[in-house]
Structures are given as C-alpha cells and as structure tokens.
Amino acid sequence: MKKFINAVEQVEDQMIQGMVKAYPQYLRKLDSGNIVVRSQKKEHKVALISGGGSGHEPAHGGYVGTGMLDAAVAGAVFTSPTPDQVYEGIKAVATDAGVLMIVKNYTGDVMNFEMAGEMAEIDGIAVKQVVVNDDVAVKDSLYTVGRRGVAGTVFVHKIAGALAETGADLDAVQAVAQKVINQVRTMGAAIRPCTVPAAGKPGFELSDTEMEVGIGIHGEPGTHREELKTADEITDMLLQHILDDFDYSGSEVAVMVNGAGATPLMELFIINNRIADVLAEKGIKVYKTFVGEYMTSIEMEGFSISLLKLDDQLKELLDAEADTPAFKA
Amino acid sequence: MKKFINAVEQVEDQMIQGMVKAYPQYLRKLDSGNIVVRSQKKEHKVALISGGGSGHEPAHGGYVGTGMLDAAVAGAVFTSPTPDQVYEGIKAVATDAGVLMIVKNYTGDVMNFEMAGEMAEIDGIAVKQVVVNDDVAVKDSLYTVGRRGVAGTVFVHKIAGALAETGADLDAVQAVAQKVINQVRTMGAAIRPCTVPAAGKPGFELSDTEMEVGIGIHGEPGTHREELKTADEITDMLLQHILDDFDYSGSEVAVMVNGAGATPLMELFIINNRIADVLAEKGIKVYKTFVGEYMTSIEMEGFSISLLKLDDQLKELLDAEADTPAFKA
C-alpha cells in the first residue's frame, strides 16, 4: 500500500487536524472527537450537520462555513460516526431554531444519526433530518436499503445551507433539502479502485481493460464490470441511466462532474464536454456546472455525473453566498 | 493506458472545450486555438497572460477571471504553446495599460513567450514578462536552464492579478509579480508517475516501496529515488530543502500543499498537519494555507509544498477578491 501517511491508525485524526490547521478561519475541532464546527457559531439560525465515514474529502468538513454546514462529523474511513459523536456535534451547533441532519443513505449512517437526533431531542433540541439517496445505479446495495447517497449530497448542503442562512425555519429548510433530494440523480464509474488504509488492499480488482460501472463512494464494487469504453460512450451510458430515472426534459439543471479522488481534471473536462453536448441536444438547459472533487473515495480513479433540476428558488439558493474551505460562491 | 479519454489526438481540444462549456460565465475560447480569455474583457487594466503545456489543470485556464489572469494559452500535454498561439492570446486581451506575461521557467515556454511578446510589441502593445522559478529541487533540469517554475506560479497569478485589478501600471504589476517570485520556494515528491496520453506509458517507473524526490510538473523523474518514508518524514525533508534555500525565519508565510493530480485530499491534509507543526516550532507564522490541486501533472500521485514570504502588501493582494473557476477569494 503506497500512501502518504504515517500510521494506519492515525489517518483520520491527522487528516482532521491538518484540515483544521489549514482553515482556522473557518473550522474548529471539538475536543471530543473528529467533529468540526464553524469557528464562529451563528445563533438563531437552523444549524446544519452532516458527516459520515472519512475518505470522502473535502466532504464533509470542507463544507463547513457560511452558507453551508455548521458541523461535520467524521467516522473512521468509510465507517459511520457513532451516535455519541453525532450527538456531540449537534449539541455544539444547536440553536433555538433547531438542527437539520443531512444524512447519506447508508444503514449505519441513518441508524446512528437517528439515535443521535433522539438523544438531542431529550435535551430539548428540535431535530429533523433528510436522507439523501441520489445514486440511480442500485436499488439496494451492500450497505443500504434503497439507493445510496452520493455526490448529490453537496447540492443539498449548498441549497439548504443557503436557505438556513436567510433565517428560514426548520420546516422550510428541511423542505428545500428534500426538494433537492427529490430532483437530483447521480451515477458513476471507475477504472481504478481505492485502498482503505486499514484494509491495506484495494476494494476490488480490475484488469487493464475493465471498468466498474455503478460505483458507490465506499470503495465497494459497482453494479457490474464492462470493457473500458471511450469517455463519450461512458458518459452517454451514465447520462442515459440518469435521464431514464427522472424526467429532466425542458428543465434547467445544475451539473456536477465529480472526481472520485485520482481522476485528473483533464478527463473530467473531457467528460463535461460530452455532457454539455448531450444535454444541449436534448433541450435540457445547463444553468451552472461544477467540475472537481466534491465527494471522493480516497484515491479511486473514477467519476460521477449528477443532474439537479432547478427552479427559481433553487437557482437563487445555489447562487447565494457560500464561504467554506472547499466551496465558495 | 487507462484513461477517460476518446482519442489521444483529441485530448487537449476536448479538455479545453469541456472547461469552457463548464464555465461560460468566466471563459471564452478563441477560434484560433486552445486559448481561453475572460468572457468579459476588462479595458484599461494591465492584462495578465500565462500558460504552458496542458496537463496541469486547473492551471492555467482555471485561473482566468476577475483578480487573476486575462488569458491562458494551452499547448499540447506538457508541450509549450507556439509563439503564434501566445501572440493571439496577447492580442485578444491587450489594453492600453499593457500586458504582463507570467512564464514558468522552461526553455520552450520562455522562448515562445518571448517571441510572442516581440511580435506584439511590433503591433505597439506594451509587453513585459516575469519568469517563475520556484522549484528548489534542481539547479538545472532536462527542460530548463536554472530552476523550474512549478506550483508557486499560482501565487504569482493571484497577487499580480489582484494588483492589476486595482488599475496599477505595468511596471508596478511586474514588480509585485517579481517580488512573489523572489519570495516563493517549492519542492515535491511522488509515489506514482503519470502517463502522457500521446506517450502511452508512464514517464518513469517506481517499485512498490520507492518514491521519487524533487519531481517537476512534466512527468519527468525527480532528482533521485528513495525508499518511501512516512508522510511526516517526507514533509520534513521537503520543508528542510525549502528552508535551507530561503530565510523564512520570523516571517509570515502563505503555504500551498499542492496535489499532483491523483493524491487524495486526505493525504494532503496529513501532510499539512506536519507542515503546520514544523513551521510553528520554527517560529514561522502561517497567514493562510491552500490545500488542493492547483498545478497538477495529469494523474501523478505526489505533492509539492510551497512557502511564500508575505508582507502587508502581499497579504492584502492575496486576500483581495478573486473570482475564477478554480480560485475564489
């Protein structure tokens, strides 16, 4: 296993420390674990908390800041944070306006966030949640009942975060988060797996001519394996799955081309070149495009495409100010 | 060669097209080649132009926008743009305030930008240049007389771009760019090479336990090969070379931890954790840290550390507004 690390058991701690030391203007780490919160707490607004396993950097700590999250809780690599950790995060950022938990649909995450929410409610904190399940590749998976939550989660952070910043109440922030979830779809593929440090070997193996289609974000295999095709052919296939699943015709959309960790930007732009052409041909108008690493799987070489159907409210919130380490608008 | 591409000979064109289609609010492509300019030309300010070979994305097109570059010229992968291309870029963005060319120190780049500058001067355009040579790893290299220009170039774009945006004259913008060059130093290492599409095979080979020290940004081998060490040991070694080369003692600095293309953010943060500790111990104050992919080498797995000594002028310009696809402040 070739990695720039010190020791397998120090990876998560040193990563979070290094993130907080890079961005003290945005982030503060709680003493009680790998939980980062805004360096300046904002009172009387709905607090947004998200998180999950480590290994998805910049998610989720990179999205803590004005206009997005208030707290991010990081478990071990690809492992849910414990209910206690999430509970500590909730307590640190809760305000009189309540807390919205943005949870990706993995069995461990859903269970642990729910338990944490119940613990916080006993303390008198108003807590609601949304569960993101944007991955169209699978109906159920190794780790989920129902679809997985993947890169589309970043749109939920951005848009719900922007509404929370305006002083909207908990019901309204939950509603707009759910609207994003209802209207976002994602699918991905990879040509090289990633290695979880504690495992020491890749999550799956591919030959020099194979790709894995329908990957999740936890290094797990996708839905099936195929011969590697051209960037355009792969893009067409993934887009078709997305367009078959949700009716974007005549819509304006936001596009995210998300690198899985080791995919060069050069290739993500080549993929976006095709996405733009296909959507134009189908009469789907691109309002804004995001190309980069938003929700990674350590050093997996792969990508996902997300489409979010927009309306006037979502466009305004997507464009609203965001000032975080990894997302600025 | 496993890549998300269509055909080797289409890589640069489709990459630039995909970038411009992603960011029409920032970028416009000239008809005459892979040259991107701001979608809205700003008159009466010094125009900044940079560029070089493709494969360094988001450099340089990603830095075109308010507060940074006015034009970026992209050659083939790791190949200098031709004088004609640079000349077209200069003509497209030149104003009555003149043009500053920001050139990385590679023989081809220096020669071709100089020729383009001379062609533009014949047209009556005032052109000056600076040559970035921040890499402390080598005195001379395969591609340079003198030191190579690497990730520190992004600080030159940011700071000179911010001053140009205030309406400062060409001499002043050139002077501040040169001040950044004088005060920035960089060094890097890699554990996996990259593959230039047209070459079809990696630029060098490493065993499972080796790393390449002193890498450049063109897939070339570094100064020497060593057994892979811990992240902290590698960081200490690179920092020591930088600190031996320039006296940062008692200074405030900007830090850049630049991923070479395939290095997970997790590892870059682990590296930053060590950098922050070492600098604190040495009494060097970190003013601002940048962790991410700023100047890549396609899918090389490696990183570089840059330190820039700051003063009040440089701090103000570093913090000034920037609104580009890949850098916002």
XYZ file of C-alpha atoms in Angstrom:
658
model
C 0.000 0.000 0.000
C 1.617 3.240 -1.206
C 0.240 6.261 0.579
C 1.485 9.485 2.114
C 0.503 8.535 5.662
C 2.263 7.936 8.957
C 0.397 5.037 10.515
C -2.887 3.424 9.585
C -4.423 4.124 12.982
C -3.530 7.841 12.802
C -5.017 8.582 9.383
C -8.350 10.075 10.431
C -7.032 12.108 13.360
C -4.096 13.590 11.467
C -6.286 14.329 8.459
C -8.816 16.262 10.533
C -6.030 18.063 12.408
C -4.400 19.006 9.124
C -7.708 20.298 7.773
C -8.411 22.421 10.828
C -4.849 23.776 10.828
C -5.250 24.704 7.158
C -8.503 26.571 7.713
C -8.681 28.088 11.209
C -10.660 30.976 9.759
C -13.466 28.513 9.010
C -13.099 25.490 11.270
C -12.742 24.477 14.862
C -12.390 20.874 16.042
C -14.273 19.692 19.106
C -12.178 18.077 21.815
C -14.483 15.085 21.894
C -13.651 13.562 18.523
C -13.340 14.149 14.798
C -16.104 16.726 14.706
C -15.519 20.079 13.043
C -17.767 23.089 13.541
C -17.713 26.660 12.282
C -15.060 28.701 14.053
C -17.764 31.326 14.711
C -21.083 29.870 15.813
C -24.071 31.618 14.278
C -27.032 31.859 16.658
C -30.774 31.854 15.848
C -30.405 30.040 12.539
C -31.175 26.430 11.734
C -27.908 24.521 12.212
C -26.973 22.002 9.527
C -24.992 18.920 10.425
C -23.739 16.222 8.099
C -20.979 13.653 8.016
C -20.272 10.005 7.558
C -17.122 7.994 7.134
C -13.820 9.665 6.361
C -12.306 9.189 2.923
C -14.701 11.495 1.050
C -12.666 14.673 1.424
C -13.402 17.539 1.003
C -16.729 16.125 2.254
C -17.820 16.871 4.793
C -15.532 19.165 6.815
C -14.683 21.171 3.718
C -18.296 22.338 3.501
C -18.475 23.813 6.983
C -18.830 27.574 6.796
C -21.125 30.423 5.879
C -23.991 29.319 3.666
C -23.433 25.586 4.043
C -22.869 23.330 7.078
C -22.459 24.202 10.748
C -20.894 20.870 11.729
C -19.398 17.796 10.077
C -18.828 14.538 11.896
C -16.188 12.157 10.550
C -16.060 8.463 11.392
C -13.195 6.172 10.509
C -12.556 5.692 6.781
C -15.816 4.567 5.144
C -17.321 3.900 8.584
C -20.265 5.703 10.133
C -19.590 8.041 13.023
C -21.045 6.784 16.302
C -24.288 8.184 17.726
C -22.246 9.808 20.513
C -20.076 11.659 18.030
C -23.072 12.939 16.075
C -24.759 13.910 19.348
C -21.689 15.937 20.375
C -21.788 17.705 17.032
C -25.488 18.501 17.375
C -25.037 19.897 20.873
C -22.138 22.098 19.752
C -24.069 23.825 16.974
C -27.732 23.617 18.073
C -29.596 26.897 18.286
C -33.134 27.886 19.259
C -34.012 27.464 15.567
C -33.212 23.747 15.645
C -30.958 21.362 13.749
C -31.256 19.695 10.363
C -29.267 16.487 9.888
C -28.282 15.756 6.276
C -27.671 12.026 6.129
C -26.500 9.936 3.212
C -28.496 6.752 2.838
C -26.248 4.101 4.373
C -27.641 1.825 7.014
C -25.029 2.768 9.616
C -25.278 6.493 8.988
C -29.076 6.501 9.076
C -29.190 4.495 12.309
C -26.517 6.489 14.097
C -27.770 9.918 13.086
C -31.300 8.904 14.119
C -30.114 7.770 17.537
C -28.125 10.973 17.968
C -31.160 13.016 16.985
C -33.240 11.246 19.595
C -30.598 11.885 22.248
C -30.600 15.589 21.326
C -34.391 15.781 21.425
C -34.313 14.529 25.018
C -32.170 17.630 25.677
C -34.927 19.769 24.189
C -33.207 20.402 20.843
C -35.523 20.415 17.821
C -34.000 17.992 15.292
C -35.170 16.990 11.830
C -33.425 15.049 9.129
C -33.310 14.333 5.441
C -31.813 11.248 3.831
C -30.025 11.666 0.505
C -30.383 8.798 -1.967
C -29.349 10.161 -5.349
C -27.473 7.162 -6.810
C -29.529 5.629 -9.615
C -27.115 2.701 -10.091
C -28.605 0.389 -7.494
C -31.962 -0.239 -5.914
C -30.400 -1.732 -2.779
C -26.717 -2.252 -2.026
C -24.316 -3.981 0.294
C -24.652 -1.073 2.686
C -28.150 0.241 2.116
C -31.807 -0.436 1.961
C -32.750 1.670 -1.009
C -30.466 3.872 -3.023
C -27.137 5.191 -1.812
C -26.451 8.837 -1.085
C -23.508 10.103 -3.122
C -22.225 13.351 -4.695
C -25.687 14.946 -4.961
C -25.403 15.467 -1.209
C -23.221 18.506 -1.880
C -26.147 20.236 -3.611
C -28.253 19.547 -0.510
C -25.599 21.166 1.692
C -25.349 24.172 -0.580
C -29.025 24.855 -1.075
C -30.352 24.023 2.389
C -27.391 25.910 3.862
C -28.220 28.997 1.843
C -31.845 28.944 2.988
C -30.847 28.419 6.629
C -28.549 31.444 6.376
C -31.565 33.636 5.496
C -33.204 32.789 8.833
C -35.807 30.398 7.419
C -37.336 27.992 9.938
C -36.562 24.313 10.370
C -39.569 23.084 8.378
C -38.662 25.287 5.436
C -35.010 24.237 5.468
C -35.978 20.582 5.671
C -38.461 21.079 2.829
C -35.937 22.634 0.471
C -33.371 19.945 1.313
C -35.981 17.318 0.470
C -36.810 19.123 -2.767
C -33.163 18.908 -3.821
C -33.102 15.222 -2.935
C -36.255 14.647 -4.979
C -34.742 16.332 -8.019
C -31.113 15.170 -8.032
C -29.781 11.989 -9.602
C -26.220 10.643 -9.824
C -24.324 7.748 -11.379
C -20.640 6.891 -11.626
C -17.961 4.574 -12.981
C -14.334 3.839 -12.127
C -11.218 2.433 -13.741
C -9.118 2.003 -10.572
C -10.249 1.061 -7.062
C -9.157 2.670 -3.812
C -7.427 1.144 -0.820
C -8.844 1.688 2.650
C -5.728 2.226 4.826
C -6.846 -0.243 7.496
C -7.581 -2.894 4.837
C -4.266 -2.442 3.052
C -5.566 -3.703 -0.271
C -7.988 -2.449 -2.941
C -11.731 -2.996 -2.509
C -11.908 -4.738 -5.877
C -9.588 -5.600 -8.754
C -9.895 -4.607 -12.393
C -7.907 -5.750 -15.380
C -6.147 -3.223 -17.619
C -9.133 -3.102 -19.940
C -12.031 -3.164 -17.475
C -14.121 -0.558 -15.758
C -16.543 -0.829 -12.874
C -19.965 0.707 -13.559
C -22.325 1.992 -10.896
C -19.712 2.547 -8.210
C -20.629 3.881 -4.807
C -18.347 6.061 -2.714
C -17.060 3.473 -0.262
C -14.660 1.564 -2.458
C -17.242 -1.165 -2.943
C -17.714 -2.756 -6.368
C -20.376 -1.268 -8.608
C -23.285 -2.964 -10.293
C -21.228 -4.694 -12.949
C -17.989 -4.748 -14.858
C -17.521 -3.915 -18.537
C -14.766 -3.419 -21.042
C -13.451 0.141 -20.814
C -15.029 2.362 -23.450
C -14.358 5.884 -24.652
C -15.112 8.812 -22.378
C -18.033 9.770 -24.617
C -19.518 6.274 -24.553
C -19.233 6.007 -20.773
C -20.730 9.469 -20.344
C -23.614 8.605 -22.648
C -24.337 5.424 -20.701
C -24.307 7.099 -17.287
C -26.378 10.035 -18.506
C -28.905 7.676 -20.034
C -29.416 5.903 -16.709
C -29.979 9.268 -15.033
C -32.341 10.551 -17.722
C -34.290 7.284 -17.696
C -34.815 7.641 -13.974
C -36.037 11.232 -13.788
C -37.678 13.466 -16.336
C -35.388 16.440 -16.924
C -36.879 17.314 -20.301
C -37.360 21.034 -20.771
C -35.709 21.711 -17.398
C -32.843 23.858 -16.304
C -30.262 21.832 -14.424
C -27.120 22.109 -12.383
C -24.458 19.610 -13.452
C -21.793 18.134 -11.207
C -18.909 16.137 -12.658
C -17.344 14.746 -9.513
C -13.879 13.208 -9.460
C -13.536 10.179 -7.200
C -10.089 11.212 -5.950
C -7.464 10.315 -8.532
C -9.141 11.289 -11.780
C -7.310 14.141 -13.486
C -9.288 17.309 -14.108
C -8.311 16.934 -17.761
C -10.501 13.840 -18.001
C -13.372 15.403 -16.029
C -13.414 18.277 -18.529
C -13.421 15.831 -21.457
C -16.429 14.170 -19.820
C -18.125 17.518 -19.308
C -17.579 18.347 -22.955
C -19.790 15.382 -23.823
C -22.359 16.068 -21.088
C -22.837 19.619 -22.337
C -23.346 18.437 -25.901
C -25.807 15.672 -24.993
C -27.892 17.911 -22.736
C -27.964 20.676 -25.366
C -29.154 18.164 -27.940
C -31.939 17.007 -25.615
C -33.090 20.558 -24.868
C -32.000 20.408 -21.221
C -30.555 23.787 -20.292
C -27.437 23.861 -18.132
C -27.682 26.680 -15.597
C -24.384 26.017 -13.825
C -21.687 23.343 -13.935
C -19.370 22.130 -11.190
C -16.304 20.112 -12.196
C -13.942 18.896 -9.498
C -13.545 16.720 -6.446
C -16.588 17.178 -4.242
C -17.246 13.726 -2.763
C -14.302 11.397 -3.184
C -13.421 7.789 -2.404
C -9.815 8.305 -1.286
C -7.735 7.640 -4.444
C -10.330 5.880 -6.577
C -9.961 6.778 -10.243
C -13.492 7.333 -11.385
C -16.180 9.961 -11.597
C -19.875 10.520 -11.211
C -22.340 12.723 -13.009
C -25.104 14.464 -11.064
C -28.028 16.387 -12.505
C -30.200 18.609 -10.328
C -33.434 20.012 -11.717
C -33.675 23.691 -10.786
C -36.447 26.208 -10.348
C -36.220 29.881 -9.393
C -35.902 29.135 -5.684
C -33.165 26.569 -6.166
C -31.259 28.777 -8.599
C -31.247 31.669 -6.154
C -30.078 29.435 -3.305
C -27.450 27.737 -5.470
C -26.013 31.148 -6.356
C -26.215 32.589 -2.825
C -23.012 33.348 -0.947
C -21.090 30.363 0.368
C -17.750 30.712 2.067
C -16.263 27.388 3.121
C -12.859 25.748 2.593
C -13.999 23.692 -0.389
C -16.954 25.578 -1.845
C -17.196 29.297 -2.446
C -19.977 31.114 -4.272
C -3.149 3.134 -20.728
C -6.369 3.508 -18.713
C -7.888 6.951 -19.059
C -11.281 8.548 -19.544
C -10.500 9.927 -22.989
C -11.784 9.487 -26.511
C -8.695 9.618 -28.687
C -5.160 10.681 -27.877
C -5.158 13.390 -30.524
C -8.406 14.927 -29.187
C -7.379 15.236 -25.540
C -6.349 18.900 -25.444
C -9.167 20.198 -27.635
C -11.929 18.320 -25.821
C -10.482 19.270 -22.457
C -10.492 22.972 -23.281
C -13.970 22.718 -24.817
C -15.233 20.963 -21.701
C -13.701 23.632 -19.485
C -15.238 26.494 -21.443
C -18.620 24.753 -21.533
C -18.433 24.307 -17.750
C -17.643 27.962 -17.078
C -19.169 30.222 -19.750
C -19.674 32.859 -17.073
C -15.878 33.137 -16.812
C -14.327 31.862 -20.024
C -14.405 32.273 -23.751
C -12.258 30.261 -26.161
C -10.624 31.994 -29.097
C -11.325 30.471 -32.501
C -7.622 30.352 -33.271
C -6.556 27.646 -30.818
C -6.590 26.468 -27.237
C -6.549 29.951 -25.806
C -9.088 30.972 -23.187
C -9.790 34.562 -22.214
C -12.196 36.220 -19.813
C -15.737 36.177 -21.136
C -15.893 39.920 -20.385
C -12.774 41.820 -21.401
C -11.759 44.472 -18.888
C -10.291 47.588 -20.524
C -7.623 49.968 -19.177
C -6.045 47.455 -16.843
C -2.814 45.544 -17.256
C -3.735 42.238 -18.882
C -2.122 39.098 -17.441
C -1.404 36.142 -19.684
C 0.058 32.809 -18.694
C 0.024 29.254 -19.946
C 2.229 26.385 -20.931
C 1.630 22.779 -21.750
C -1.707 21.125 -20.977
C -1.865 18.545 -18.202
C -1.567 20.983 -15.289
C -5.290 21.572 -14.838
C -6.790 23.660 -13.307
C -3.714 25.644 -14.448
C -3.920 27.783 -16.347
C -7.423 28.236 -17.759
C -8.945 27.736 -14.319
C -7.299 30.949 -13.148
C -8.788 33.187 -15.811
C -11.211 35.638 -14.258
C -11.555 38.668 -12.038
C -8.468 39.290 -9.935
C -6.240 36.764 -11.684
C -5.483 36.089 -15.371
C -6.953 37.610 -18.509
C -5.789 34.830 -20.834
C -4.333 31.335 -20.633
C -2.683 29.612 -23.566
C -2.554 25.820 -23.579
C -0.122 23.795 -25.667
C -0.280 20.044 -26.135
C 0.224 17.989 -22.968
C 3.499 19.078 -21.331
C 4.450 20.976 -24.503
C 4.904 24.718 -24.814
C 2.310 26.656 -26.773
C 3.674 28.101 -30.003
C 4.639 31.781 -30.309
C 1.656 32.283 -32.628
C -0.759 30.955 -30.002
C 0.674 33.181 -27.299
C 0.600 36.135 -29.693
C -3.104 35.506 -30.420
C -3.755 35.458 -26.692
C -1.885 38.693 -26.142
C -3.739 40.455 -28.960
C -7.100 39.302 -27.600
C -6.592 40.740 -24.131
C -4.137 43.627 -24.627
C -5.264 47.019 -23.378
C -3.714 50.486 -23.364
C -2.223 49.552 -19.962
C -0.118 46.775 -21.479
C 0.353 43.072 -20.943
C 2.302 41.085 -18.354
C 3.321 37.564 -19.363
C 3.758 35.142 -16.447
C 6.045 32.406 -17.737
C 7.196 29.276 -15.957
C 10.902 28.664 -16.417
C 11.024 26.002 -19.113
C 13.188 26.569 -22.151
C 10.324 26.184 -24.621
C 7.928 28.391 -22.688
C 10.491 31.142 -22.173
C 11.480 31.154 -25.834
C 7.953 31.067 -27.212
C 6.506 33.670 -24.861
C 9.462 35.963 -25.612
C 8.923 35.635 -29.359
C 5.203 36.275 -28.927
C 5.963 39.341 -26.810
C 8.243 40.689 -29.515
C 5.551 40.120 -32.158
C 3.057 42.018 -30.005
C 5.469 44.884 -29.415
C 5.732 45.339 -33.173
C 1.980 45.907 -33.050
C 2.552 48.656 -30.474
C 1.450 46.608 -27.442
C 3.495 47.218 -24.275
C 4.595 43.767 -23.071
C 6.656 42.794 -20.040
C 7.301 39.408 -18.522
C 8.324 37.598 -15.384
C 9.782 34.088 -15.237
C 8.783 31.886 -12.297
C 11.492 29.549 -10.980
C 10.348 28.439 -7.541
C 11.443 24.768 -7.544
C 14.389 24.336 -5.179
C 14.911 20.681 -6.159
C 17.169 21.257 -9.124
C 19.651 23.843 -10.279
C 19.157 22.923 -13.934
C 16.902 20.239 -15.387
C 16.138 18.290 -18.520
C 13.907 21.127 -19.658
C 15.430 24.226 -18.115
C 18.438 26.374 -17.631
C 18.042 27.291 -14.000
C 15.233 26.261 -11.722
C 11.832 25.088 -12.883
C 8.645 27.049 -12.402
C 6.051 24.989 -10.549
C 3.116 25.475 -8.143
C 4.349 28.810 -6.775
C 3.203 30.248 -10.103
C -0.354 30.280 -8.768
C 0.659 32.798 -6.098
C 2.097 34.990 -8.862
C -1.213 34.841 -10.749
C -3.187 35.665 -7.629
C -1.099 38.547 -6.344
C -0.154 40.209 -9.632
C -3.745 39.741 -10.784
C -5.084 41.476 -7.698
C -2.770 44.442 -8.200
C -3.641 44.699 -11.890
C -7.317 44.776 -10.960
C -6.722 47.960 -8.895
C -5.540 49.803 -12.013
C -1.831 49.727 -11.137
C 0.538 50.286 -14.063
C 2.584 47.679 -15.903
C 5.832 48.383 -14.022
C 4.099 48.015 -10.668
C 2.366 44.772 -11.649
C 5.615 43.352 -12.981
C 7.402 44.415 -9.787
C 4.932 42.708 -7.463
C 4.991 39.555 -9.592
C 8.787 39.537 -9.324
C 8.570 40.091 -5.572
C 6.408 36.975 -5.258
C 8.886 35.026 -7.389
C 11.742 36.216 -5.197
C 9.984 35.078 -2.036
C 8.364 31.761 -3.024
C 10.003 28.338 -2.921
C 8.590 24.899 -3.738
C 9.617 21.260 -3.632
C 7.758 17.999 -4.293
C 7.825 14.216 -4.277
C 5.760 11.469 -5.908
C 4.898 7.832 -5.406
C 3.293 7.164 -8.792
C 4.166 8.644 -12.193
C 1.760 9.982 -14.800
C 1.203 8.892 -18.357
C 1.224 11.449 -21.152
C -1.611 10.306 -23.461
C 0.500 10.553 -26.613
C 3.303 8.545 -24.981
C 1.000 5.815 -23.705
C 3.319 4.818 -20.872
C 4.481 6.372 -17.593
C 7.357 8.863 -17.581
C 9.244 6.757 -15.053
C 8.749 3.575 -13.065
C 8.825 3.122 -9.307
C 8.768 -0.057 -7.280
C 6.112 -0.586 -4.603
C 8.422 0.820 -1.939
C 10.041 3.717 -3.801
C 9.318 7.395 -4.126
C 10.710 9.989 -6.496
C 12.043 13.117 -4.796
C 12.301 16.522 -6.420
C 9.708 15.928 -9.117
C 8.835 18.582 -11.632
C 5.404 19.018 -13.164
C 6.001 17.398 -16.531
C 6.077 13.754 -15.574
C 9.864 13.782 -15.667
C 11.851 11.957 -12.990
C 12.956 13.972 -9.979
C 16.420 14.449 -8.570
C 16.678 10.997 -7.051
C 14.816 7.948 -5.812
C 14.495 6.831 -2.219
C 12.651 4.260 -0.168
C 9.167 5.540 0.674
C 9.084 7.075 4.143
C 6.279 8.283 6.376
C 4.334 11.402 5.433
C 5.992 13.275 8.298
C 9.489 12.265 7.237
C 8.893 13.224 3.613
C 7.358 16.526 4.665
C 10.301 17.276 6.957
C 12.754 16.567 4.163
C 10.996 18.752 1.583
C 10.491 21.586 4.076
C 14.144 21.436 5.060
C 15.243 21.910 1.445
C 12.945 24.928 1.177
C 14.039 26.450 4.474
C 17.714 25.895 3.607
C 17.210 27.793 0.383
C 15.434 30.891 1.679
C 15.361 32.527 5.074
C 11.764 32.453 6.309
C 12.687 32.849 9.964
C 10.423 35.257 11.783
C 8.278 35.684 8.653
C 4.602 35.300 7.955
C 4.018 32.895 5.090
C 1.363 31.521 2.803
C 1.525 27.731 2.489
C 0.416 25.738 -0.521
C 0.112 21.952 -0.354
C -0.435 21.099 -3.986
C -1.701 17.726 -5.126
C -0.118 16.446 -8.340
C -3.390 15.029 -9.676
C -4.121 11.699 -8.017
C -3.163 12.346 -4.411
C -6.183 12.143 -2.125
C -7.018 15.248 -0.114
C -6.835 13.018 2.961
C -3.092 12.649 2.436
C -2.572 16.330 1.618
C -4.206 17.217 4.953
C -1.984 14.714 6.794
C 0.986 16.452 5.173
C -0.350 19.871 6.149
C -0.733 18.684 9.715
C 3.034 18.179 9.826
C 3.853 21.406 7.953
C 1.819 23.443 10.434
C 3.586 21.823 13.387
C 7.085 22.260 11.957
C 6.531 25.901 10.994
C 5.028 26.681 14.412
C 8.034 25.107 16.076
C 10.384 27.232 13.964
C 8.509 30.451 14.717
C 7.303 30.887 11.132
C 3.746 32.203 11.243
C 1.238 30.769 8.774
C -1.018 33.532 7.478
C -3.047 31.399 5.080
C -2.952 27.810 3.810
C -4.090 26.395 0.485
C -4.566 22.640 0.211
C -5.724 21.162 -3.073
C -4.915 20.651 -6.725
C -3.531 23.889 -8.104
C -0.841 22.802 -10.580
C -1.092 19.147 -11.489
C 0.766 16.624 -13.624
C -2.224 14.734 -15.053
C -2.652 11.741 -12.688
C 0.712 11.797 -10.928
C 0.367 10.769 -7.290
C 2.562 13.222 -5.487
C 2.542 16.653 -3.939
C 4.577 19.774 -3.512
C 4.959 22.240 -0.682
C 5.281 25.951 -1.428
C 6.110 28.700 1.037
C 5.644 32.368 0.167
C 7.049 35.042 2.459
C 4.435 37.738 2.936
C 4.432 41.411 3.855
C 1.496 43.780 4.238
C 1.223 44.414 0.502
C 1.287 40.724 -0.401
C -1.218 39.829 2.340
C -3.677 42.422 1.092
C -3.313 41.247 -2.506
C -3.538 37.576 -1.532
C -6.821 38.291 0.269
C -8.271 40.538 -2.449
C -11.281 39.373 -4.420
C -10.662 36.655 -6.987
C -13.439 35.078 -8.970
C -12.251 32.388 -11.354
C -13.294 28.779 -11.985
C -10.573 27.300 -9.762
C -9.683 30.040 -7.292
C -12.102 32.236 -5.395
C -11.221 34.665 -2.621
